[in-house]
Amino acid sequence: MKIAVLSRNKNLYSTRRLIEAAEVRGHEVFIYDVLRCYMNITSMRPSIHYKGENLTGFDAVIPRIGASVTFYGTAVLRQFEMMGVYPLNESVAITRSRDKLRSLQLLARKGIGLPVTGFAHSPDDVEDMLNMVGGAPAVIKLLEGTQGIGVVLAETKKAAASVIEAFMGLKANILIQEFIKEAGGADIRCLVVGGKVVAAMKRQGKEGEFRSNLHRGGSAAVVRLTPEERSTAVRAASIMGLNVCGVDILRSNHGPVVMEVNSSPGLEGIENSTGKDVAGLIIEFIEKNSKPNRTKTRGRG
Ligand code: ADP
């Protein structure tokens, strides 16, 4: 197969592993910086160009699109879809997953366990909304945050109100969430490929830190999932329409609750802590599923 990888940096662990896994299996792999791709969107003959070259003949495209380039990145991916190239994850599903509020609404609609979460536009009703999510302590999150930045634990109602007012004053969109204390600063990352959890790790925040992000100094270890956690992760991936994703789960007193579904999950932490060849499984999935024009939307929607 001829595979395109959309990645801004070919030296990143995940990108390198995907290239390696594809080449080991005899595929041809080309890496493109998504911001350097330009497109001709004229009727009926969509094309993509890169540094003067016309990109044609691809069987599959692997999007590794960072949160900061979602808008342009998904437009380029959509162009591949319009050309009939099989996308590992579809542009529509990636766009959907990048909006935290929209994702939570979609998951809630299908009955997936979630932390009690509030969202408001006006600062006038902050007090009532805090009560709605169970009062303090509460977690306040910037909708656009990643890697744990912009996730704040407010211990008291007063602190929560001040943080909310400050964020709102900056015109930032925020979520207010029940604090799952019993998770003990840990969460579970489930790596889903083609409707199966192929690897899972428990991430533990460093001493005194409620955020478990590896970027914030957390550590990772293998974990055994309960059947309920496994099925929650698989269902969340399917609701979001993602073939490959990382589903982050907290262990709460009321069962597993989903915090986030990540459409470009990093492979370094999960491969190193579990010893699994996740990149290889992703390429195998593409081998089994890629067919010309096999996209649900072909760039629509
Ligand atoms: P990001 O997308 O920036 O990583 P998350 O929503 O995943 O933000 O939050 C970062 C970390 O903070 C999570 O991995 C988890 O450990 C912790 N956390 C987030 N929300 C809650 C919550 N409601 N209760 C307890 N811990 C939480």
Short mmCIF file of C-alpha atoms and ligand atoms in Angstrom, two decimals:
data_model
loop_
_atom_site.label_atom_id
_atom_site.label_comp_id
_atom_site.label_asym_id
_atom_site.label_seq_id
_atom_site.Cartn_x
_atom_site.Cartn_y
_atom_site.Cartn_z
CA MET A 1 0.00 0.00 0.00
CA LYS A 2 0.96 3.61 -0.42
CA ILE A 3 0.27 5.42 2.85
CA ALA A 4 0.37 9.15 3.64
CA VAL A 5 1.04 10.24 7.22
CA LEU A 6 -0.05 13.76 8.07
CA SER A 7 2.30 14.88 10.82
CA ARG A 8 4.11 18.11 11.55
CA ASN A 9 7.25 16.33 12.73
CA LYS A 10 8.58 13.00 11.50
CA ASN A 11 10.83 12.67 14.53
CA LEU A 12 7.98 12.37 17.02
CA TYR A 13 7.81 8.92 18.63
CA SER A 14 4.29 8.11 17.40
CA THR A 15 5.03 9.19 13.83
CA ARG A 16 8.32 7.26 13.77
CA ARG A 17 6.65 4.10 15.08
CA LEU A 18 3.85 4.27 12.50
CA ILE A 19 6.37 4.70 9.68
CA GLU A 20 8.47 1.82 11.04
CA ALA A 21 5.47 -0.49 11.46
CA ALA A 22 4.22 0.25 7.94
CA GLU A 23 7.65 -0.24 6.33
CA VAL A 24 8.23 -3.52 8.16
CA ARG A 25 5.04 -4.74 6.50
CA GLY A 26 6.28 -3.69 3.08
CA HIS A 27 4.24 -0.52 2.61
CA GLU A 28 5.43 2.74 1.09
CA VAL A 29 5.08 5.62 3.54
CA PHE A 30 5.25 9.36 2.89
CA ILE A 31 5.16 12.02 5.62
CA TYR A 32 3.58 15.40 4.97
CA ASP A 33 3.51 18.46 7.17
CA VAL A 34 -0.19 19.22 7.02
CA LEU A 35 0.39 22.99 7.08
CA ARG A 36 2.52 22.73 3.93
CA CYS A 37 -0.20 20.87 1.97
CA TYR A 38 -2.25 23.05 -0.35
CA MET A 39 -5.36 22.12 -2.21
CA ASN A 40 -7.28 22.60 -5.38
CA ILE A 41 -10.93 22.33 -4.47
CA THR A 42 -12.33 22.90 -7.93
CA SER A 43 -15.45 20.92 -8.72
CA MET A 44 -15.06 17.16 -9.41
CA ARG A 45 -11.24 17.05 -9.48
CA PRO A 46 -9.97 17.56 -5.96
CA SER A 47 -6.20 17.49 -5.61
CA ILE A 48 -3.56 18.05 -2.94
CA HIS A 49 -0.12 19.46 -3.56
CA TYR A 50 3.03 19.46 -1.49
CA LYS A 51 6.13 21.49 -2.29
CA GLY A 52 5.24 21.46 -5.98
CA GLU A 53 4.30 17.78 -6.11
CA ASN A 54 0.77 16.51 -6.89
CA LEU A 55 -0.14 13.87 -4.29
CA THR A 56 -1.83 10.93 -6.01
CA GLY A 57 -2.18 7.18 -5.79
CA PHE A 58 -2.58 6.83 -2.04
CA ASP A 59 -4.46 3.89 -0.52
CA ALA A 60 -4.71 5.29 3.01
CA VAL A 61 -3.98 8.39 5.04
CA ILE A 62 -3.03 8.46 8.73
CA PRO A 63 -3.93 11.80 10.31
CA ARG A 64 -1.79 12.87 13.27
CA ILE A 65 -3.31 16.31 13.58
CA GLY A 66 -2.43 18.35 16.66
CA ALA A 67 -5.15 20.26 18.50
CA SER A 68 -3.66 23.61 17.43
CA VAL A 69 -4.00 22.79 13.71
CA THR A 70 -7.42 21.08 13.76
CA PHE A 71 -9.09 23.52 11.37
CA TYR A 72 -6.57 23.33 8.53
CA GLY A 73 -5.57 19.74 9.26
CA THR A 74 -9.11 18.39 8.97
CA ALA A 75 -9.61 20.39 5.75
CA VAL A 76 -6.59 18.65 4.18
CA LEU A 77 -7.82 15.28 5.45
CA ARG A 78 -11.28 16.00 3.99
CA GLN A 79 -9.61 16.64 0.65
CA PHE A 80 -7.96 13.17 0.82
CA GLU A 81 -11.42 11.73 1.57
CA MET A 82 -12.90 13.54 -1.43
CA MET A 83 -10.18 11.89 -3.52
CA GLY A 84 -11.37 8.50 -2.22
CA VAL A 85 -8.34 7.82 0.01
CA TYR A 86 -9.15 5.73 3.10
CA PRO A 87 -8.65 7.75 6.31
CA LEU A 88 -7.65 5.96 9.53
CA ASN A 89 -9.96 8.40 11.33
CA GLU A 90 -12.43 10.52 9.38
CA SER A 91 -12.20 14.30 9.35
CA VAL A 92 -15.74 14.65 10.72
CA ALA A 93 -14.99 12.36 13.67
CA ILE A 94 -11.79 14.26 14.48
CA THR A 95 -13.60 17.61 14.41
CA ARG A 96 -16.31 16.16 16.65
CA SER A 97 -13.81 14.84 19.19
CA ARG A 98 -11.90 18.13 19.36
CA ASP A 99 -14.93 19.91 20.83
CA LYS A 100 -15.06 18.76 24.45
CA LEU A 101 -18.57 20.01 25.05
CA ARG A 102 -19.98 18.43 21.90
CA SER A 103 -18.22 15.15 22.73
CA LEU A 104 -19.68 15.04 26.22
CA GLN A 105 -23.16 15.75 24.85
CA LEU A 106 -22.85 12.91 22.30
CA LEU A 107 -21.59 10.47 24.94
CA ALA A 108 -24.29 11.54 27.42
CA ARG A 109 -26.99 10.98 24.82
CA LYS A 110 -25.94 7.34 24.52
CA GLY A 111 -25.79 6.77 28.27
CA ILE A 112 -21.99 6.65 28.73
CA GLY A 113 -20.95 7.35 32.35
CA LEU A 114 -19.58 10.89 32.70
CA PRO A 115 -18.62 13.14 35.59
CA VAL A 116 -21.53 15.50 36.36
CA THR A 117 -20.66 18.44 34.13
CA GLY A 118 -22.05 21.96 33.78
CA PHE A 119 -21.52 24.58 31.12
CA ALA A 120 -22.75 28.16 31.08
CA HIS A 121 -22.16 31.26 29.06
CA SER A 122 -23.17 33.90 31.55
CA PRO A 123 -21.32 34.44 34.85
CA ASP A 124 -24.61 35.41 36.55
CA ASP A 125 -25.64 31.86 37.36
CA VAL A 126 -22.29 30.51 38.50
CA GLU A 127 -23.48 29.81 42.03
CA ASP A 128 -26.46 27.77 40.88
CA MET A 129 -24.33 25.83 38.43
CA LEU A 130 -21.76 25.02 41.10
CA ASN A 131 -24.57 23.58 43.22
CA MET A 132 -25.80 21.64 40.21
CA VAL A 133 -22.46 19.79 39.88
CA GLY A 134 -22.39 19.07 43.63
CA GLY A 135 -20.66 22.16 45.03
CA ALA A 136 -16.99 22.30 46.03
CA PRO A 137 -14.54 20.83 45.44
CA ALA A 138 -15.09 21.16 41.71
CA VAL A 139 -12.92 20.88 38.62
CA ILE A 140 -12.91 23.78 36.17
CA LYS A 141 -11.60 23.18 32.66
CA LEU A 142 -10.79 25.37 29.71
CA LEU A 143 -12.60 23.87 26.71
CA GLU A 144 -9.54 24.47 24.54
CA GLY A 145 -7.00 23.08 27.02
CA THR A 146 -4.73 20.07 26.39
CA GLN A 147 -2.16 18.13 28.38
CA GLY A 148 -3.77 19.13 31.66
CA ILE A 149 -3.10 22.84 31.16
CA GLY A 150 -6.21 24.83 32.05
CA VAL A 151 -7.59 22.14 34.40
CA VAL A 152 -8.05 23.58 37.89
CA LEU A 153 -9.22 21.99 41.13
CA ALA A 154 -11.12 24.51 43.26
CA GLU A 155 -11.31 23.29 46.87
CA THR A 156 -13.97 25.73 48.05
CA LYS A 157 -17.04 27.34 46.53
CA LYS A 158 -15.40 30.75 46.88
CA ALA A 159 -12.27 29.63 45.05
CA ALA A 160 -14.41 28.01 42.34
CA ALA A 161 -16.45 31.19 41.86
CA SER A 162 -13.27 33.30 41.56
CA VAL A 163 -11.67 30.98 39.01
CA ILE A 164 -14.87 30.80 36.97
CA GLU A 165 -15.23 34.58 36.99
CA ALA A 166 -11.59 35.02 35.98
CA PHE A 167 -11.89 32.58 33.04
CA MET A 168 -15.19 34.08 31.94
CA GLY A 169 -13.68 37.57 32.16
CA LEU A 170 -11.10 36.39 29.62
CA LYS A 171 -13.97 35.18 27.40
CA ALA A 172 -12.74 31.59 27.70
CA ASN A 173 -15.18 28.70 27.35
CA ILE A 174 -15.13 26.49 30.43
CA LEU A 175 -16.66 23.31 31.84
CA ILE A 176 -17.42 22.86 35.53
CA GLN A 177 -17.22 19.29 36.70
CA GLU A 178 -17.81 17.15 39.73
CA PHE A 179 -14.40 16.28 41.27
CA ILE A 180 -13.89 12.51 41.24
CA LYS A 181 -11.82 12.37 44.41
CA GLU A 182 -11.88 8.59 44.67
CA ALA A 183 -9.86 8.36 41.41
CA GLY A 184 -6.92 9.34 43.62
CA GLY A 185 -5.08 11.38 40.99
CA ALA A 186 -5.13 8.47 38.53
CA ASP A 187 -6.88 7.82 35.26
CA ILE A 188 -6.94 5.01 32.74
CA ARG A 189 -6.01 5.44 29.10
CA CYS A 190 -7.61 2.80 26.88
CA LEU A 191 -6.20 2.55 23.38
CA VAL A 192 -8.99 1.47 21.04
CA VAL A 193 -8.20 0.15 17.54
CA GLY A 194 -11.02 -1.08 15.33
CA GLY A 195 -13.56 -1.55 18.13
CA LYS A 196 -11.19 -3.34 20.53
CA VAL A 197 -9.15 -2.13 23.48
CA VAL A 198 -5.67 -3.26 22.40
CA ALA A 199 -3.73 -1.73 25.32
CA ALA A 200 -4.49 0.08 28.56
CA MET A 201 -2.41 1.92 31.12
CA LYS A 202 -3.04 3.57 34.44
CA ARG A 203 -1.53 7.01 34.77
CA GLN A 204 -0.84 8.30 38.25
CA GLY A 205 -0.21 11.98 38.92
CA LYS A 206 2.88 12.86 40.91
CA GLU A 207 2.54 13.32 44.69
CA GLY A 208 0.01 16.04 45.53
CA GLU A 209 -1.20 16.42 41.91
CA PHE A 210 -4.76 15.47 40.93
CA ARG A 211 -3.94 15.56 37.22
CA SER A 212 -2.45 12.33 35.91
CA ASN A 213 -1.09 13.69 32.59
CA LEU A 214 2.33 12.28 31.74
CA HIS A 215 3.22 15.81 30.55
CA ARG A 216 2.58 16.99 34.12
CA GLY A 217 5.00 14.45 35.61
CA GLY A 218 2.63 11.50 35.98
CA SER A 219 3.82 7.89 35.66
CA ALA A 220 2.28 5.00 33.72
CA ALA A 221 1.78 1.32 34.52
CA VAL A 222 -0.12 -1.61 33.00
CA VAL A 223 -3.64 -2.05 34.32
CA ARG A 224 -6.27 -4.79 34.12
CA LEU A 225 -9.56 -3.41 32.92
CA THR A 226 -12.94 -4.53 34.22
CA PRO A 227 -15.38 -5.70 31.53
CA GLU A 228 -17.42 -2.54 32.20
CA GLU A 229 -14.39 -0.31 31.59
CA ARG A 230 -13.55 -2.19 28.42
CA SER A 231 -17.07 -1.87 27.03
CA THR A 232 -17.28 1.81 28.03
CA ALA A 233 -14.10 2.56 26.06
CA VAL A 234 -15.27 0.62 23.00
CA ARG A 235 -18.70 2.25 23.04
CA ALA A 236 -17.21 5.74 23.47
CA ALA A 237 -14.96 5.19 20.43
CA SER A 238 -17.89 4.00 18.37
CA ILE A 239 -20.14 6.91 19.39
CA MET A 240 -17.41 9.35 18.36
CA GLY A 241 -16.95 7.45 15.08
CA LEU A 242 -13.22 6.95 15.65
CA ASN A 243 -11.39 3.80 14.46
CA VAL A 244 -8.36 4.64 16.55
CA CYS A 245 -8.48 6.69 19.73
CA GLY A 246 -7.45 7.00 23.35
CA VAL A 247 -10.35 6.94 25.79
CA ASP A 248 -9.56 8.43 29.19
CA ILE A 249 -11.56 6.98 32.05
CA LEU A 250 -11.75 7.78 35.77
CA ARG A 251 -12.67 5.09 38.30
CA SER A 252 -15.52 6.69 40.22
CA ASN A 253 -17.84 5.41 42.95
CA HIS A 254 -20.56 5.28 40.32
CA GLY A 255 -18.54 3.20 37.85
CA PRO A 256 -16.23 4.20 35.02
CA VAL A 257 -16.68 7.78 33.78
CA VAL A 258 -15.23 9.04 30.50
CA MET A 259 -13.30 12.28 30.59
CA GLU A 260 -12.11 12.55 27.07
CA VAL A 261 -11.74 10.76 23.74
CA ASN A 262 -8.49 11.62 21.98
CA SER A 263 -8.35 11.13 18.21
CA SER A 264 -4.54 11.34 17.92
CA PRO A 265 -3.40 9.35 20.95
CA GLY A 266 0.34 9.33 21.70
CA LEU A 267 1.93 5.89 21.38
CA GLU A 268 5.07 6.33 23.48
CA GLY A 269 3.56 6.00 26.97
CA ILE A 270 1.21 3.18 26.08
CA GLU A 271 3.75 1.11 24.09
CA ASN A 272 6.46 1.51 26.70
CA SER A 273 4.25 0.69 29.67
CA THR A 274 2.45 -2.27 28.09
CA GLY A 275 5.09 -3.59 25.68
CA LYS A 276 2.38 -3.84 22.99
CA ASP A 277 3.07 -3.09 19.32
CA VAL A 278 0.17 -0.62 19.00
CA ALA A 279 1.63 0.94 15.83
CA GLY A 280 1.69 -2.51 14.22
CA LEU A 281 -1.94 -3.12 15.18
CA ILE A 282 -2.92 0.22 13.64
CA ILE A 283 -1.22 -0.69 10.34
CA GLU A 284 -2.87 -4.13 10.42
CA PHE A 285 -6.23 -2.43 10.88
CA ILE A 286 -5.57 -0.30 7.79
CA GLU A 287 -4.53 -3.39 5.79
CA LYS A 288 -7.82 -5.07 6.64
CA ASN A 289 -10.10 -2.09 6.16
CA SER A 290 -8.74 0.31 3.58
CA LYS A 291 -10.52 0.28 0.25
CA PRO A 292 -10.80 3.09 -2.29
CA ASN A 293 -13.73 5.36 -1.44
CA ARG A 294 -14.38 3.51 1.81
CA THR A 295 -15.22 6.53 3.89
CA LYS A 296 -18.59 7.04 5.48
CA THR A 297 -18.78 10.68 4.57
CA ARG A 298 -16.35 11.21 1.67
CA GLY A 299 -15.71 14.63 3.11
CA ARG A 300 -19.36 15.46 3.64
CA GLY A 301 -20.86 16.66 6.90
P1 ADP B 1 -6.56 17.48 29.23
O1 ADP B 1 -7.40 17.20 28.03
O2 ADP B 1 -5.96 18.85 29.23
O3 ADP B 1 -5.60 16.38 29.56
P2 ADP B 1 -8.37 16.40 31.17
O4 ADP B 1 -9.80 16.76 31.18
O5 ADP B 1 -8.00 15.07 30.60
O6 ADP B 1 -7.58 17.56 30.44
O7 ADP B 1 -7.83 16.51 32.64
C1 ADP B 1 -6.44 16.32 33.01
C2 ADP B 1 -6.33 15.38 34.20
O8 ADP B 1 -6.97 15.93 35.36
C3 ADP B 1 -7.02 14.04 33.97
O9 ADP B 1 -6.14 13.12 33.32
C4 ADP B 1 -7.39 13.60 35.37
O10 ADP B 1 -6.32 12.92 35.99
C5 ADP B 1 -7.65 14.91 36.08
N1 ADP B 1 -9.10 15.22 36.09
C6 ADP B 1 -9.79 15.84 35.10
N2 ADP B 1 -11.10 15.96 35.40
C7 ADP B 1 -11.26 15.42 36.62
C8 ADP B 1 -12.39 15.25 37.49
N3 ADP B 1 -13.60 15.68 37.15
N4 ADP B 1 -12.18 14.62 38.68
C9 ADP B 1 -10.94 14.17 39.03
N5 ADP B 1 -9.84 14.32 38.27
C10 ADP B 1 -9.97 14.92 37.08
#
